[in-house]
């Protein structure tokens, strides 16, 4: 099953890269044939690597409900936080006011997929950076550039990202 | 193609401002962790606006490949950038470069 998921995404990516090349939809027939030919070895290699890492399932990536929730998350929650954090850090570059430190947060997520999504969202937002992860307790160590105190609350570090990560990934 | 192309130039110029601020942050901030916040700003806001400017230019020029390929590059940039930032920060902390100045370092307390 993992093989089909990897091959499917390889196929879709090749079609996006070659869009506009012909007249079957947007594609030339040679490009569609090549997308099939490349998808098979790509799917084989990727699924072998992922299962060697202990990755199971993978069908969650094909669920339309999750993709819809993911795009809602990007527009409603992530982009406003990104704009705010960028302007904040830009001001701190100019004024030089910083109050850095590494804090620990417990986001109460269960799956690796959810933790990865949360950690990536936190790292992509300027001003917060995930330094390390405790796999067993599911805790994240976050470096923040402007903390309010030694025990900064989780909402100050990452807003409502944990709720959204739970909704999309679990 | 005439007047609207200024929007594309404006987007690229706005992105360049954030690129410049990110470069300045490398000199102004004191240690590796705070400097990485500046480089995160380059990969997110700077690159997003430069790439949107290029894609909009391709859209105006009716060049489908020039409009679509930067957006794919942006998607992969946003997937890969947090992984590399996290790897750099984790490697720095594991090799003994602790944040300085810092009001608190919970990771070092947990390792003791």
XYZ file of C-alpha atoms in Angstrom:
282
model
C 0.000 0.000 0.000
C 2.866 2.354 0.853
C 4.253 1.675 -2.620
C 1.038 2.881 -4.282
C 0.956 6.066 -2.182
C 4.585 6.924 -3.057
C 4.089 6.068 -6.736
C 0.901 8.148 -6.848
C 2.641 11.247 -5.481
C 5.583 10.768 -7.848
C 3.118 10.521 -10.763
C 1.240 13.663 -9.716
C 4.457 15.637 -9.194
C 5.776 14.683 -12.653
C 2.483 15.780 -14.211
C 2.623 19.145 -12.401
C 6.203 19.707 -13.582
C 5.332 18.986 -17.214
C 1.916 20.705 -17.344
C 1.271 22.633 -20.543
C 3.244 20.288 -22.806
C 0.419 18.920 -25.018
C -3.252 18.420 -25.722
C -4.527 15.497 -23.563
C -5.821 17.797 -20.866
C -2.601 19.775 -20.448
C -0.151 16.993 -21.226
C 1.481 15.298 -24.192
C 0.973 11.479 -24.336
C 4.741 10.869 -24.075
C 4.869 12.795 -20.789
C 2.022 10.739 -19.278
C 3.786 7.510 -20.314
C 7.067 8.764 -18.830
C 5.268 9.725 -15.590
C 4.105 6.078 -15.283
C 7.582 4.737 -16.049
C 9.249 6.999 -13.449
C 6.557 6.439 -10.808
C 7.284 2.691 -10.464
C 10.994 2.814 -9.433
C 10.422 5.996 -7.403
C 7.604 4.311 -5.481
C 9.710 1.182 -4.929
C 12.752 3.099 -3.615
C 10.734 5.529 -1.467
C 8.505 2.851 0.094
C 11.539 0.654 0.895
C 13.325 3.599 2.545
C 10.219 4.600 4.520
C 9.468 1.077 5.753
C 13.138 0.666 6.745
C 12.600 3.744 8.953
C 9.588 2.080 10.585
C 6.961 4.122 8.743
C 3.569 2.408 8.606
C 0.325 3.207 6.799
C 0.628 6.196 4.510
C -3.002 6.130 3.338
C -3.654 9.174 5.545
C -1.896 11.222 2.837
C -4.635 10.312 0.346
C -7.565 11.446 2.523
C -9.305 14.472 0.931
C -10.718 15.544 4.308
C -7.197 15.933 5.729
C -6.003 17.881 2.679
C -9.013 20.225 2.971
C -8.362 20.727 6.694
C -4.671 21.296 5.890
C -5.454 24.119 3.446
C -7.926 25.672 5.913
C -5.172 25.501 8.558
C -2.685 27.228 6.216
C -5.080 30.092 5.420
C -6.849 30.588 8.767
C -4.071 29.933 11.265
C -0.615 29.655 9.696
C -0.392 32.649 7.347
C -1.608 35.223 9.951
C 0.913 33.845 12.466
C 3.651 33.942 9.799
C 2.958 37.584 8.900
C 2.866 38.645 12.561
C 6.095 36.778 13.421
C 7.960 38.102 10.381
C 7.129 41.727 11.175
C 7.996 41.135 14.835
C 11.427 39.641 14.060
C 12.090 42.341 11.441
C 11.505 44.968 14.142
C 13.820 43.084 16.501
C 16.578 43.068 13.877
C 16.330 46.857 13.676
C 15.918 47.635 17.396
C 18.069 44.777 18.744
C 15.675 43.981 21.622
C 15.836 40.235 22.347
C 15.052 37.976 25.290
C 16.081 34.483 24.140
C 15.886 31.084 25.820
C 14.958 27.434 25.342
C 11.609 26.362 26.813
C 9.829 23.011 26.923
C 6.269 22.528 25.662
C 3.972 19.492 25.931
C 1.574 19.769 23.000
C -0.430 16.599 23.906
C -0.179 15.062 20.438
C 0.059 11.292 20.048
C 1.322 10.498 16.543
C 4.723 11.159 14.935
C 2.967 12.771 11.971
C 1.271 15.330 14.225
C 4.506 16.106 16.077
C 6.376 16.555 12.773
C 3.739 18.921 11.473
C 3.754 20.975 14.674
C 7.570 21.127 14.838
C 7.796 22.189 11.177
C 5.150 24.893 11.655
C 7.018 26.214 14.701
C 10.374 26.233 12.897
C 8.944 27.949 9.799
C 7.627 30.795 11.959
C 10.465 33.252 12.639
C 11.029 33.856 16.350
C 10.541 30.217 17.362
C 12.789 27.266 16.470
C 12.418 23.637 17.523
C 15.806 22.538 18.871
C 15.113 19.032 20.138
C 12.327 16.513 20.650
C 11.618 14.015 23.408
C 10.202 11.028 21.534
C 8.903 9.126 24.555
C 7.168 11.968 26.390
C 6.192 13.765 23.132
C 7.681 17.057 24.272
C 9.364 19.734 22.200
C 12.240 22.034 23.198
C 11.695 25.400 21.540
C 14.178 28.265 21.244
C 12.264 31.544 21.351
C 13.790 34.923 20.555
C 11.507 36.990 22.805
C 10.134 35.078 25.785
C 7.945 36.696 28.421
C 9.534 34.641 31.209
C 11.133 31.348 32.222
C 7.849 29.455 31.924
C 6.297 31.015 28.861
C 2.820 29.571 28.178
C 2.319 27.285 25.180
C -0.092 29.744 23.543
C 2.640 32.393 23.472
C 5.099 30.031 21.708
C 2.901 28.500 19.028
C -0.596 29.994 19.207
C -3.260 27.497 18.174
C -0.917 25.269 16.100
C -1.268 22.191 18.393
C -5.057 22.094 18.032
C -4.780 22.324 14.269
C -2.021 19.703 14.102
C -4.312 17.410 16.101
C -7.226 18.046 13.758
C -5.229 17.541 10.542
C -2.874 14.730 11.519
C -4.687 12.597 14.094
C 1.966 43.410 -19.588
C 2.762 47.114 -19.147
C 1.370 48.470 -15.877
C 0.749 45.201 -14.065
C 4.401 44.210 -14.335
C 5.088 46.858 -11.683
C 3.190 44.644 -9.184
C 5.634 41.852 -9.892
C 8.595 44.236 -9.415
C 7.013 45.462 -6.169
C 6.658 41.910 -4.819
C 10.312 41.145 -5.630
C 11.460 44.409 -3.998
C 9.409 43.679 -0.853
C 10.995 40.220 -0.635
C 14.457 41.733 -1.070
C 13.862 44.003 1.959
C 13.336 40.910 4.116
C 16.388 39.227 2.567
C 18.438 42.293 3.530
C 17.037 42.318 7.089
C 17.884 38.614 7.420
C 21.460 39.294 6.308
C 21.758 42.185 8.804
C 20.475 39.905 11.583
C 23.558 37.693 11.133
C 25.674 40.634 12.339
C 23.335 42.023 14.980
C 22.300 38.899 16.862
C 24.700 37.334 19.401
C 24.604 33.528 18.969
C 23.767 30.759 16.484
C 20.160 30.254 17.653
C 19.096 33.898 17.459
C 20.824 34.228 14.086
C 18.799 31.317 12.775
C 15.602 33.283 13.401
C 16.903 35.812 10.891
C 17.633 33.117 8.304
C 14.136 31.670 8.847
C 12.800 35.077 7.932
C 14.790 34.885 4.658
C 13.392 31.466 3.721
C 9.786 32.343 4.545
C 8.832 35.939 3.860
C 11.748 36.901 1.605
C 11.526 33.892 -0.668
C 7.714 33.777 -0.696
C 7.457 37.319 -2.068
C 10.329 36.962 -4.556
C 8.841 33.696 -5.859
C 5.322 35.166 -6.077
C 6.771 38.090 -8.029
C 8.493 35.773 -10.512
C 5.372 33.596 -10.849
C 3.198 36.670 -11.451
C 5.656 37.863 -14.108
C 5.427 34.467 -15.837
C 1.618 34.648 -15.634
C 1.636 38.081 -17.303
C 4.023 36.888 -20.008
C 1.732 33.880 -20.757
C 4.642 31.581 -19.922
C 2.983 28.684 -18.083
C 6.252 26.983 -17.140
C 7.701 30.201 -15.670
C 4.512 30.692 -13.631
C 4.205 27.112 -12.297
C 7.806 26.090 -11.580
C 8.569 28.794 -8.961
C 5.443 27.730 -7.038
C 6.663 24.104 -6.968
C 10.070 25.368 -5.836
C 8.292 27.313 -3.060
C 6.411 24.204 -1.889
C 9.635 22.201 -1.628
C 11.483 25.106 0.000
C 8.814 25.302 2.714
C 9.046 21.509 3.218
C 12.847 21.366 3.379
C 13.741 24.596 5.226
C 12.414 23.614 8.704
C 14.203 20.261 8.525
C 17.552 21.921 7.829
C 17.010 24.627 10.482
C 16.113 21.994 13.061
C 19.143 19.858 12.103
C 21.516 22.829 12.476
C 20.089 23.896 15.856
C 20.094 20.333 17.230
C 23.661 19.720 16.030
C 24.796 22.985 17.648
C 23.207 22.113 21.004
C 24.522 18.532 20.970
C 28.072 19.697 20.236
C 28.033 22.004 23.256
C 27.184 25.411 21.778
C 24.645 26.646 24.334
C 22.494 29.747 23.825
C 24.182 32.807 25.229
C 22.611 35.095 26.359
C 19.584 33.074 27.488
C 17.097 33.559 30.296
C 16.429 29.802 30.518
C 17.730 26.570 28.900
C 15.346 23.713 29.674
C 17.104 21.318 27.299
C 20.402 21.618 29.172
C 18.580 21.170 32.486
C 16.926 18.012 31.107
C 20.274 16.564 29.953
C 21.954 16.967 33.334
